[in-house]
PDB file of C-alpha atoms in Angstrom:
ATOM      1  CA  UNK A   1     -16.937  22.522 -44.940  1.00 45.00           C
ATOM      2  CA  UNK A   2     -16.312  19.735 -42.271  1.00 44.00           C
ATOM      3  CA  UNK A   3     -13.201  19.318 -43.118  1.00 43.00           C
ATOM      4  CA  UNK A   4     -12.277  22.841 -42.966  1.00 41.00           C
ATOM      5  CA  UNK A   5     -14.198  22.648 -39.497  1.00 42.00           C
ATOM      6  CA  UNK A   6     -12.162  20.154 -37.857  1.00 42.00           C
ATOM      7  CA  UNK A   7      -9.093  21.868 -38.975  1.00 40.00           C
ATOM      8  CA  UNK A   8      -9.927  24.592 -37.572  1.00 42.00           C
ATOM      9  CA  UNK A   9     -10.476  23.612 -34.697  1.00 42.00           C
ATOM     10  CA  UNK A  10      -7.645  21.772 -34.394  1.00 41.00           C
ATOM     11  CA  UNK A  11      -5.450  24.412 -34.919  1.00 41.00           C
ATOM     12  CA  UNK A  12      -6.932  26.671 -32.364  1.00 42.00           C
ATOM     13  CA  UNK A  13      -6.552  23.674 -30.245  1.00 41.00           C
ATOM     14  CA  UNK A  14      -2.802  23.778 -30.888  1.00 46.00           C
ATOM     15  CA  UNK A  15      -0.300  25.912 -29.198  1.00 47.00           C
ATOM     16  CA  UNK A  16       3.549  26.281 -30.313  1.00 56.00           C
ATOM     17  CA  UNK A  17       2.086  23.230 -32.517  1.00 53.00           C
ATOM     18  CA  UNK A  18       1.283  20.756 -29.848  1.00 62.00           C
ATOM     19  CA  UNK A  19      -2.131  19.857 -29.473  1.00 76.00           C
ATOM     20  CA  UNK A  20      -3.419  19.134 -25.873  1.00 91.00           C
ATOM     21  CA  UNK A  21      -6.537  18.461 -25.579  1.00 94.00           C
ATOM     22  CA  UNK A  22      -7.006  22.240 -23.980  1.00 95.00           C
ATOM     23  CA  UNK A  23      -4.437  25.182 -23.735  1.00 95.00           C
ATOM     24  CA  UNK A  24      -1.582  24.984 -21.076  1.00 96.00           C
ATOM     25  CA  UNK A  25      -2.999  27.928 -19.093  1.00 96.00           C
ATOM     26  CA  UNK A  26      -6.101  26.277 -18.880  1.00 96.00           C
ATOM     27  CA  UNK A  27      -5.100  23.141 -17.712  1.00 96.00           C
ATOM     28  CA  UNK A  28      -2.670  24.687 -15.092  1.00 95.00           C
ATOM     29  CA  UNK A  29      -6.210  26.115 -13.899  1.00 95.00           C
ATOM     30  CA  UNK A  30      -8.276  23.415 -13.255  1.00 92.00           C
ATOM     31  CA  UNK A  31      -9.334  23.583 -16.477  1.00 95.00           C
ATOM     32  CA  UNK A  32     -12.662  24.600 -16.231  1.00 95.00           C
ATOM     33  CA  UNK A  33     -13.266  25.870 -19.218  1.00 96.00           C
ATOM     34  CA  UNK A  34     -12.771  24.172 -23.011  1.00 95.00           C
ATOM     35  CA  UNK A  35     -13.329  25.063 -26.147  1.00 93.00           C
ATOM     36  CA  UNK A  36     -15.265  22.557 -28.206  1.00 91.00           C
ATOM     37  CA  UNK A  37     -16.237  22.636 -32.363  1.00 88.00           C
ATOM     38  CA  UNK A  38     -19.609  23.796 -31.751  1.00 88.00           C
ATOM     39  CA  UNK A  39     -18.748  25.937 -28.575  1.00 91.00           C
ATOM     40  CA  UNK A  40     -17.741  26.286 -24.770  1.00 95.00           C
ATOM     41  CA  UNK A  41     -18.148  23.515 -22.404  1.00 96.00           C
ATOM     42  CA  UNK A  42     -17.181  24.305 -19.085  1.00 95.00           C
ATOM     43  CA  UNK A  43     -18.280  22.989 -15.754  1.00 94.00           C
ATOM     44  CA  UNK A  44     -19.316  24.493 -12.393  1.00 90.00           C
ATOM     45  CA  UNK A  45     -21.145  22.855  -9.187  1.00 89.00           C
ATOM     46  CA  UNK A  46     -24.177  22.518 -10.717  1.00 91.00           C
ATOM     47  CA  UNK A  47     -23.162  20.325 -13.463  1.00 93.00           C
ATOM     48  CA  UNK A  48     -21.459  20.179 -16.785  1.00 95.00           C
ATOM     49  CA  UNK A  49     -22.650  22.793 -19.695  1.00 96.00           C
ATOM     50  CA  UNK A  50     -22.081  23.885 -23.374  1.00 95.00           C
ATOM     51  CA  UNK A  51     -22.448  27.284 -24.401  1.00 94.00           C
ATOM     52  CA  UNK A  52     -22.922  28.289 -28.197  1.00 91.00           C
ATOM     53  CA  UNK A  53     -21.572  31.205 -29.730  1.00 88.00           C
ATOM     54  CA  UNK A  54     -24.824  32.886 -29.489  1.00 88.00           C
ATOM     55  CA  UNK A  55     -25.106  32.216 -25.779  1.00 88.00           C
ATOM     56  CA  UNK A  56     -27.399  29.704 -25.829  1.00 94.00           C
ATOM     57  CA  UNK A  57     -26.608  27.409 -22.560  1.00 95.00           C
ATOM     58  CA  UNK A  58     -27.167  23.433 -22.554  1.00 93.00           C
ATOM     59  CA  UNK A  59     -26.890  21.201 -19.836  1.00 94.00           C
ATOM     60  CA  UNK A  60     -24.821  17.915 -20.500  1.00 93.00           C
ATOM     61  CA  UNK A  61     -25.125  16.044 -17.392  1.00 90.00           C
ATOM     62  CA  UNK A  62     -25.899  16.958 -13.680  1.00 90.00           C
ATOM     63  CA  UNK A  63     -22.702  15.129 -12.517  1.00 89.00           C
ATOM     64  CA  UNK A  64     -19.975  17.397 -11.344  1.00 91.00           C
ATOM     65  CA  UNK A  65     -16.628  17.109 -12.551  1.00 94.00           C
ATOM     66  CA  UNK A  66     -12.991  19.024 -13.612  1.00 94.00           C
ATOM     67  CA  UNK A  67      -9.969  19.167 -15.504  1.00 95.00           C
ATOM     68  CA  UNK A  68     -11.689  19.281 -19.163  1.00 97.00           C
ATOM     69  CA  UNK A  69      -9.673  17.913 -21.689  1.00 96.00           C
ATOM     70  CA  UNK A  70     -11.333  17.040 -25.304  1.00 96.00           C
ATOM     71  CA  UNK A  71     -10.757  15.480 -28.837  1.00 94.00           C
ATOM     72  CA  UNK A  72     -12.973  15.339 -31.898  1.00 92.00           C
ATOM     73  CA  UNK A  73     -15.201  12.746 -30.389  1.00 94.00           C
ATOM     74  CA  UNK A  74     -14.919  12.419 -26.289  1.00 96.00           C
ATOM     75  CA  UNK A  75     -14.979  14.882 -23.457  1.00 97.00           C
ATOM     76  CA  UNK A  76     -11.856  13.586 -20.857  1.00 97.00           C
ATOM     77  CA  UNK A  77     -12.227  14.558 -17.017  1.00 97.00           C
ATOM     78  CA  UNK A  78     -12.306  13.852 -13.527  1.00 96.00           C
ATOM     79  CA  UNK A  79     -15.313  12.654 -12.480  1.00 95.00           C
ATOM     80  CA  UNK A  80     -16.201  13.809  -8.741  1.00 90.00           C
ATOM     81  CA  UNK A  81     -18.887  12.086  -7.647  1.00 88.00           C
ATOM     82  CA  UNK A  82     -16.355   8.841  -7.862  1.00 92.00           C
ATOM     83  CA  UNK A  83     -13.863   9.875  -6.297  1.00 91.00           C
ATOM     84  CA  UNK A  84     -11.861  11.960  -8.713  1.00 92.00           C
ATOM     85  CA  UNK A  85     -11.320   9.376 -11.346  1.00 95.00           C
ATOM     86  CA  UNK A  86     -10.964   9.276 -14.633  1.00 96.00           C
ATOM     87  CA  UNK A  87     -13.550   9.407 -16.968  1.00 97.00           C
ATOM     88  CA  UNK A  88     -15.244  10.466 -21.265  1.00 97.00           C
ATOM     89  CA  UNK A  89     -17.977  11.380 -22.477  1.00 96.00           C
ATOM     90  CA  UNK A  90     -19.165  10.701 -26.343  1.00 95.00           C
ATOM     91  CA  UNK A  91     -19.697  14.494 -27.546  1.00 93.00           C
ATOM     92  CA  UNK A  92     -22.762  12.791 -29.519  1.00 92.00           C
ATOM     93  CA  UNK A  93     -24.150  10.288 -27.499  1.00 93.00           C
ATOM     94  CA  UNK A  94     -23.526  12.557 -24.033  1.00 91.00           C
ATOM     95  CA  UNK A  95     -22.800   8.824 -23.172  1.00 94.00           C
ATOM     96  CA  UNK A  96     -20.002   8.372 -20.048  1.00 93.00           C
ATOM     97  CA  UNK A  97     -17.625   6.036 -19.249  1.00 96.00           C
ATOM     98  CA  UNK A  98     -14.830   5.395 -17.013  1.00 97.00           C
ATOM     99  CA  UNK A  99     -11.734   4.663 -18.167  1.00 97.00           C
ATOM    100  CA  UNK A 100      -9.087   4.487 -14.878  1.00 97.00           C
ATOM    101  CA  UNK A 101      -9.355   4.149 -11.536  1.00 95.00           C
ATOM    102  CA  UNK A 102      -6.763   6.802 -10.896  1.00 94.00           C
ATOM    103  CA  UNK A 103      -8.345  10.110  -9.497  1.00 92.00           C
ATOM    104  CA  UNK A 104      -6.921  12.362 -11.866  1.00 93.00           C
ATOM    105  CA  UNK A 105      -6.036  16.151 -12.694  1.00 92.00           C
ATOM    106  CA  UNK A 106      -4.127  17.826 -15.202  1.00 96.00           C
ATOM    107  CA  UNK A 107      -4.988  16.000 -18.163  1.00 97.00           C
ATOM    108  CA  UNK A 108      -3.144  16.317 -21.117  1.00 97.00           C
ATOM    109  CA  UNK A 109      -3.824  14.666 -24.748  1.00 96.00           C
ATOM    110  CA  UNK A 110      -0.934  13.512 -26.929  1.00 94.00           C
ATOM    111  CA  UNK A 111      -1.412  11.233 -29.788  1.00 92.00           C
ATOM    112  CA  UNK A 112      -4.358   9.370 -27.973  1.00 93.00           C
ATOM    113  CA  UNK A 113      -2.349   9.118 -24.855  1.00 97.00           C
ATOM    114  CA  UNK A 114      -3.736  10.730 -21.865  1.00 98.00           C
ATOM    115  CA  UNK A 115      -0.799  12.107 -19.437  1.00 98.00           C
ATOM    116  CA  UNK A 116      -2.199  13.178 -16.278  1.00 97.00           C
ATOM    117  CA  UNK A 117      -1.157  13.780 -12.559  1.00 95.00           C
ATOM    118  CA  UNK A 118      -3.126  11.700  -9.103  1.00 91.00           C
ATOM    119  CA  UNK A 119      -3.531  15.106  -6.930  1.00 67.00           C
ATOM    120  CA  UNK A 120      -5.710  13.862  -4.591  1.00 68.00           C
ATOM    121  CA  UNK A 121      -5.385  10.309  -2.821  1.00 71.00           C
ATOM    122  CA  UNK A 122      -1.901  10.013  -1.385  1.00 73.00           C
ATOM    123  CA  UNK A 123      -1.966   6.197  -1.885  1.00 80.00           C
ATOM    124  CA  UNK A 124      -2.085   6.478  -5.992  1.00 89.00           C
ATOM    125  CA  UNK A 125       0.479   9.960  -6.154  1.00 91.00           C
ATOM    126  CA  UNK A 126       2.467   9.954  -8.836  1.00 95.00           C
ATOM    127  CA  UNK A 127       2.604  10.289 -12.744  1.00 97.00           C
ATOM    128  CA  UNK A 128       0.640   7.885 -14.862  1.00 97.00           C
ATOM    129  CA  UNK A 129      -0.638   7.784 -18.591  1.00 97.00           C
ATOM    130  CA  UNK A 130      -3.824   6.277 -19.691  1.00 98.00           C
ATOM    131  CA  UNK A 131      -4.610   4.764 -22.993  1.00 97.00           C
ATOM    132  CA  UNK A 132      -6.759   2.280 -25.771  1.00 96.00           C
ATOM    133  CA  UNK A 133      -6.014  -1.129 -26.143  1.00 95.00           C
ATOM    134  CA  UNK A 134      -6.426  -2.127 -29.857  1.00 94.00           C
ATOM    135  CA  UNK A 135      -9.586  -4.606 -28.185  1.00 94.00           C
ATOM    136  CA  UNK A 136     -11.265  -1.238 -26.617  1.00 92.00           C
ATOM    137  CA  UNK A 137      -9.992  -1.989 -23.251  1.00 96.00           C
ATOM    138  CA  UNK A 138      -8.012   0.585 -21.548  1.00 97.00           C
ATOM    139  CA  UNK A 139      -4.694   0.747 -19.603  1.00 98.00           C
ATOM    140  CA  UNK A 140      -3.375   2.971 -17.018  1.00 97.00           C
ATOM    141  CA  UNK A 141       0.531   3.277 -16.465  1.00 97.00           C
ATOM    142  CA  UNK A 142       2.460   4.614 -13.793  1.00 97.00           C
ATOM    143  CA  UNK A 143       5.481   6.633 -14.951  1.00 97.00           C
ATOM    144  CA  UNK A 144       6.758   8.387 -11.579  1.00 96.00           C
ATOM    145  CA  UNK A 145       5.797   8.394  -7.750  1.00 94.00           C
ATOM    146  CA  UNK A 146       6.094  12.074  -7.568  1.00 92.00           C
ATOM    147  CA  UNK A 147       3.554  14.006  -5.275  1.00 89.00           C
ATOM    148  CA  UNK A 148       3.033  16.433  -8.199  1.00 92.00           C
ATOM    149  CA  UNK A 149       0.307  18.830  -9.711  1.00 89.00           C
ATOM    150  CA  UNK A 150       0.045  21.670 -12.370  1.00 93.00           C
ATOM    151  CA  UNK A 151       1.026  18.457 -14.708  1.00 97.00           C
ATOM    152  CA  UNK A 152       2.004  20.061 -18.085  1.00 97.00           C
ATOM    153  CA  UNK A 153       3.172  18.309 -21.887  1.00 97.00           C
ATOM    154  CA  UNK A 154       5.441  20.245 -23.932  1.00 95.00           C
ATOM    155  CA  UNK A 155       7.990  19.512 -26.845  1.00 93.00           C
ATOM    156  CA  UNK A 156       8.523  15.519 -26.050  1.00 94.00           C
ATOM    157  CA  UNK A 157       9.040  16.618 -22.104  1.00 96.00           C
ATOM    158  CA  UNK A 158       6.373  16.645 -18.825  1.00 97.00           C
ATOM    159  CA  UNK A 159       6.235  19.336 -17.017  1.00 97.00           C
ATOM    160  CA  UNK A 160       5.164  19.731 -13.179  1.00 97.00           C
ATOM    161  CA  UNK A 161       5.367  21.077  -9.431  1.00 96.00           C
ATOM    162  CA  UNK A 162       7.141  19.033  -7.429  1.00 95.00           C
ATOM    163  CA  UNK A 163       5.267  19.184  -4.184  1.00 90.00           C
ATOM    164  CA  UNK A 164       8.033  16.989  -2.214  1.00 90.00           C
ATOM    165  CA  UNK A 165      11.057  19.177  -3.282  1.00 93.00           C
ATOM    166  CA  UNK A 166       9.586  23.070  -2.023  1.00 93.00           C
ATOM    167  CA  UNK A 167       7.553  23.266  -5.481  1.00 94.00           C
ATOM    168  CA  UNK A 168      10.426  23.792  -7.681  1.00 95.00           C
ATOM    169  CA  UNK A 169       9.306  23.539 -11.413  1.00 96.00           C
ATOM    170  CA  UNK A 170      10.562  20.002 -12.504  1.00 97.00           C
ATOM    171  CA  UNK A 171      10.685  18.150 -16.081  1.00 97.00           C
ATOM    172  CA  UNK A 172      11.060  14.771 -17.592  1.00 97.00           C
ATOM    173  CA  UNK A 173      11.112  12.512 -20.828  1.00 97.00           C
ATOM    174  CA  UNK A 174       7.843  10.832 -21.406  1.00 97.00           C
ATOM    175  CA  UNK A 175       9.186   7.363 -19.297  1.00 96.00           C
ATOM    176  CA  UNK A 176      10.102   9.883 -16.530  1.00 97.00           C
ATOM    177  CA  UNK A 177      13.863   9.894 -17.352  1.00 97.00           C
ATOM    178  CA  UNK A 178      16.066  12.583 -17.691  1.00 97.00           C
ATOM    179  CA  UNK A 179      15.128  14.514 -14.952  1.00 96.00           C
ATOM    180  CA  UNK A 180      15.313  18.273 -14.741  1.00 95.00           C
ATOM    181  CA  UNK A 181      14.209  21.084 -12.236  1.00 92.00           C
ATOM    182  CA  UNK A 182      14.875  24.224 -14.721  1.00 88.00           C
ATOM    183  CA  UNK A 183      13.016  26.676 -12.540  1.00 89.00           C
ATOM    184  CA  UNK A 184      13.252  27.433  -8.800  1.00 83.00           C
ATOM    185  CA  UNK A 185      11.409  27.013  -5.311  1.00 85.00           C
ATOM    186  CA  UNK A 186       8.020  28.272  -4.188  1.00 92.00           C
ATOM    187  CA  UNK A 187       6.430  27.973  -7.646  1.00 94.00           C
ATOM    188  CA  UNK A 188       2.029  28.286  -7.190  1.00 92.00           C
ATOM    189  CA  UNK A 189       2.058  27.324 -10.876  1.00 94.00           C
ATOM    190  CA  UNK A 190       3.230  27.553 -14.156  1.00 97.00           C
ATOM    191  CA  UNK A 191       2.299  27.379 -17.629  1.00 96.00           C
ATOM    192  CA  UNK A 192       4.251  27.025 -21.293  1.00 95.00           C
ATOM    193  CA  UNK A 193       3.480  29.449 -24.188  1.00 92.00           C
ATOM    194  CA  UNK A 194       4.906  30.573 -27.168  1.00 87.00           C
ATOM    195  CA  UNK A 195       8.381  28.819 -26.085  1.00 92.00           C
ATOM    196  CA  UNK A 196       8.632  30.128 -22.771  1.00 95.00           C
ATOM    197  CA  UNK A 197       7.637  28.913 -19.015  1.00 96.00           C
ATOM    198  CA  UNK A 198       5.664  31.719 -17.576  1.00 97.00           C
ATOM    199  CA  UNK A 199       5.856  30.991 -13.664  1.00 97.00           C
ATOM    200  CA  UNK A 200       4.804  32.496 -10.407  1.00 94.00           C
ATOM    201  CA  UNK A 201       5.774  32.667  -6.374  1.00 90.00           C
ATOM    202  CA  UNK A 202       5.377  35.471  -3.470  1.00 87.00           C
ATOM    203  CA  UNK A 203       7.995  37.716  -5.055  1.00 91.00           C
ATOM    204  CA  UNK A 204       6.199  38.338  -8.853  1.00 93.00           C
ATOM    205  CA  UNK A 205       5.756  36.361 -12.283  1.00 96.00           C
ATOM    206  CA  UNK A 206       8.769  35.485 -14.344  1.00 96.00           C
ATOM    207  CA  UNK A 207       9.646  33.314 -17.526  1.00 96.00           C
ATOM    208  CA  UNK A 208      12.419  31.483 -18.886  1.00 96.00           C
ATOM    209  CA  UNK A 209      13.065  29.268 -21.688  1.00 95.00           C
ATOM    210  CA  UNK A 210      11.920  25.301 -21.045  1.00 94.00           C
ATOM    211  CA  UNK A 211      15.527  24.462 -19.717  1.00 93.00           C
ATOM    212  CA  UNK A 212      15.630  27.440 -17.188  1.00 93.00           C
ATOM    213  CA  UNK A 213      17.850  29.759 -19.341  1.00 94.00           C
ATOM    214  CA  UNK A 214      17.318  33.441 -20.232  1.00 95.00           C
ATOM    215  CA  UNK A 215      15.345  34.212 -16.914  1.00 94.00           C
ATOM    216  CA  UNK A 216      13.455  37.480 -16.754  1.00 96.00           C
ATOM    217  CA  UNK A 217      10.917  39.079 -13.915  1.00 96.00           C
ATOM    218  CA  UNK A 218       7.600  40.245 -15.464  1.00 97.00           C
ATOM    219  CA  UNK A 219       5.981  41.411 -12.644  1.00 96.00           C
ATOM    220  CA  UNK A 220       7.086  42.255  -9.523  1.00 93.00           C
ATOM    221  CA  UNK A 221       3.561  41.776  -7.596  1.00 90.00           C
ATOM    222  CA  UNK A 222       2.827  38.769  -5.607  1.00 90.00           C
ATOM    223  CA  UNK A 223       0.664  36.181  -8.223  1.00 93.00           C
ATOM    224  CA  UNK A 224      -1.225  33.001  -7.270  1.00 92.00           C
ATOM    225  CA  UNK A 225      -2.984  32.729 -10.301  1.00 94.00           C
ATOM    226  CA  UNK A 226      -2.352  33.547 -14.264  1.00 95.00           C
ATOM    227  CA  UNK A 227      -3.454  32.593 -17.910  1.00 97.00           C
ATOM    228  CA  UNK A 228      -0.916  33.370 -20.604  1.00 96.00           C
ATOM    229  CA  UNK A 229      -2.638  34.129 -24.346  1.00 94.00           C
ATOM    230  CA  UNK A 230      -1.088  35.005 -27.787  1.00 91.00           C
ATOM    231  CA  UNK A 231      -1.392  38.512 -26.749  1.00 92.00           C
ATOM    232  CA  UNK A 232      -1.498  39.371 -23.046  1.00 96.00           C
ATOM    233  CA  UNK A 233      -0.702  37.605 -20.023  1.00 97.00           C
ATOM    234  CA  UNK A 234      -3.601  37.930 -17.357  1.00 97.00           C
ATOM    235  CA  UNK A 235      -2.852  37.492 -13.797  1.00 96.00           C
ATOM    236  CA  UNK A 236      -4.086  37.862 -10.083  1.00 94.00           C
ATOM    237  CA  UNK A 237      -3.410  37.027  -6.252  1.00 90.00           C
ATOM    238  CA  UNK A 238      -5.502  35.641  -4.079  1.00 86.00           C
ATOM    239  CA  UNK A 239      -5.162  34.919  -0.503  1.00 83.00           C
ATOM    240  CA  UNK A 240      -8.543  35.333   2.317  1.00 77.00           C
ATOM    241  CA  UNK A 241      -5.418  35.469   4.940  1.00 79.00           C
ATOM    242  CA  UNK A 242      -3.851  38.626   3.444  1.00 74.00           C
ATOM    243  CA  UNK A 243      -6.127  41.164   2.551  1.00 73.00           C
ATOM    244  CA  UNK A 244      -3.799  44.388   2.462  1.00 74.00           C
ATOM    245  CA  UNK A 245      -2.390  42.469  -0.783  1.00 81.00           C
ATOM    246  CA  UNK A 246      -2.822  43.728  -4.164  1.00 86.00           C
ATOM    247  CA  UNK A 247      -5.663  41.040  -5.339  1.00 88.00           C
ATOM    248  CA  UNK A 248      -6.916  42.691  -8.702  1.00 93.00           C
ATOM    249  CA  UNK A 249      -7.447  41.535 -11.517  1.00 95.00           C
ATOM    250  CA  UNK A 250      -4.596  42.698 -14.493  1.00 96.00           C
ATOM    251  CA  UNK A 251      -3.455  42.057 -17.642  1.00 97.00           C
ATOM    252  CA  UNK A 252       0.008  42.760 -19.506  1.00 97.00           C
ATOM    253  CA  UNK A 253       2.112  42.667 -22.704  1.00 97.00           C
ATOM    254  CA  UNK A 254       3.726  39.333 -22.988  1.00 95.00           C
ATOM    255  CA  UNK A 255       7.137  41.422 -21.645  1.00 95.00           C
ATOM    256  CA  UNK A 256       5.765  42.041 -18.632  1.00 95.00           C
ATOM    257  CA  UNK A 257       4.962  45.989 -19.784  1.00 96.00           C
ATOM    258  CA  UNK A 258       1.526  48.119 -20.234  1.00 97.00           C
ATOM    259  CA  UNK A 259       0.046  46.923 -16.891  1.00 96.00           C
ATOM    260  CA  UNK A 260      -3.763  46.986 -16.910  1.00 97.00           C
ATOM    261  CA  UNK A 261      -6.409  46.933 -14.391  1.00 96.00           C
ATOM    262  CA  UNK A 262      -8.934  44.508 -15.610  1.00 94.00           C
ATOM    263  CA  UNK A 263     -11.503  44.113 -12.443  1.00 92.00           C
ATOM    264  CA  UNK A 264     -11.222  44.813  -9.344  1.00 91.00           C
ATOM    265  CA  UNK A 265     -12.466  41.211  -8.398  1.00 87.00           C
ATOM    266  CA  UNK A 266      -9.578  38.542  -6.913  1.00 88.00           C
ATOM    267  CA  UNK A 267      -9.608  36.122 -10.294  1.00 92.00           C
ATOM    268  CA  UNK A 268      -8.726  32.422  -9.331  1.00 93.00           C
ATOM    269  CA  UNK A 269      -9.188  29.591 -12.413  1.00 94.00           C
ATOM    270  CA  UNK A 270      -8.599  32.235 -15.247  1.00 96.00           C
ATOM    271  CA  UNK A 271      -9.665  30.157 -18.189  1.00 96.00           C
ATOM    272  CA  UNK A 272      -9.609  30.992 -22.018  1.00 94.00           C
ATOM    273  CA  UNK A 273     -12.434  29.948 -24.729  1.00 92.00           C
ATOM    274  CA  UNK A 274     -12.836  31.537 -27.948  1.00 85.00           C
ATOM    275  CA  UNK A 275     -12.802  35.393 -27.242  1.00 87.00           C
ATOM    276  CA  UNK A 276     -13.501  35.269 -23.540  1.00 92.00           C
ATOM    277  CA  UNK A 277     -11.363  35.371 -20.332  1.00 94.00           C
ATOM    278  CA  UNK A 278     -13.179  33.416 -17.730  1.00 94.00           C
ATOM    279  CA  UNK A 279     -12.276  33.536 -14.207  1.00 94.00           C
ATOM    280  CA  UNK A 280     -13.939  33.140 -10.437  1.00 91.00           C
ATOM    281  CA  UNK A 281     -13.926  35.605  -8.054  1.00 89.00           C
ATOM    282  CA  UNK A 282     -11.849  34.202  -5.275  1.00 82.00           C
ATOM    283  CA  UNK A 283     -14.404  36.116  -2.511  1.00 81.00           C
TER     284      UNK A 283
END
């Protein structure tokens, strides 16, 4: 039975086989929502919480953090009360530690390595990947000096927005060579399912394959925010400036078809755990 447990969750952990610590869409936003073995744990300003499948709500700390990211045995994420940096908790212990001094976002697990984006001091921007010494210790690399966010691992390659080159979609090896920029300018973020980049500007969502090829407009409304599933892709636009936009909430077919009205709510951070679309209304 705990065998068949972890596998599970594992697997529903995975996504075109690669195992993140969370799901792409969810770490492209803010990823405030993850789905543990036992539940949801997701955070808001009141603190960090776990929700069982029956509903039952716990409170883990009163701290207030973002950008969940998880394993078997630690919660990863950016710990705000210090300044953004980066920090786990033991899942059975509630214990927390910190293990860089890099404020962080967009985490991403791969084989115990931590990949993850500085979005908010302008002295430590860049690319950098954390990981465990074989004495405990713990070691924090810088890869790039990129002022990037929406940080995202895929296939062997890193993924992000290029803030300093009009938010083009950019991609590199793991040591930040090979560069790439397979998508084009204005992007408000991104994600990777299923094999394709799903992206968004001011003109309407589109997707391509990984190296920019085989291009093709899903929607033709402006979207700001978006969380791609197996299923549906689930979308919005937000802005308190414009307000004779379209800002409802939708949903569609993975080709862009069957357009559906889901609220009438403006849906920023649209976050997936177990059966449940989570979102914030941006008002």
């Amino acid at each position: 039975i705990i065998v068949m447990a972890i596998v599970s969750f594992i697997v529903n952990s995975k996504v075109d086989g690669v195992w993140r610590g969370n799901t792409a869409s969810n770490i492209a936003n803010e990823a405030m929502f993850v789905e543990a073995e036992d539940g949801t744990i997701y955070f808001n300003r009141d603190g960090l919480f776990k929700m069982t499948p029956d509903g039952e709500v716990q409170r883990l700390t009163d701290y207030i953090v973002s950008s969940l990211c998880i394993d078997e045995q630690y919660l990863y994420y950016s710990y705000y009360n210090d300044t953004g940096k980066l920090y786990r908790m033991n899942l059975e212990t509630q214990e927390h530690e910190k293990i860089s001094d890099i404020a962080c976002g967009s985490l991403n697990l791969v084989d115990g390595v931590l990949y993850h984006s500085s979005q908010y001091l302008d002295s430590q921007k860049g690319i950098y990947k954390t990981y465990q010494q074989e004495d405990g210790t713990f070691t924090t690399e810088q890869i790039t000096i990129d002022h990037a966010g929406n940080l995202i691992y895929y296939n062997d390659r890193l993924f992000f927005i290029n803030n300093a080159d009009f938010n083009r979609v950019y991609s590199m090896k793991l040591d930040g060579s090979d560069r790439q920029a397979p998508v084009g300018r204005g992007t408000s973020m991104f994600t990777i399912e299923n094999g394709w980049i799903y992206y968004c500007n001011k003109n309407g969502m589109y997707k391509c394959k990984p190296d920019g090829s085989a291009q093709v407009q899903l929607v033709d409304l402006r979207v700001s925010d978006m969380n791609v599933t197996e299923d549906y892709i689930y979308y919005s636009y937000y802005s308190a400036s414009q307000t004779d936009a379209n800002q409802q909430f939708y949903r569609v077919d993975l080709d862009g078809k069957n357009r559906e009205m889901i609220s009438s709510d403006s849906a920023i951070g649209i976050c997936t755990a177990g059966d449940y679309i989570y979102f914030q209304n941006g008002y």
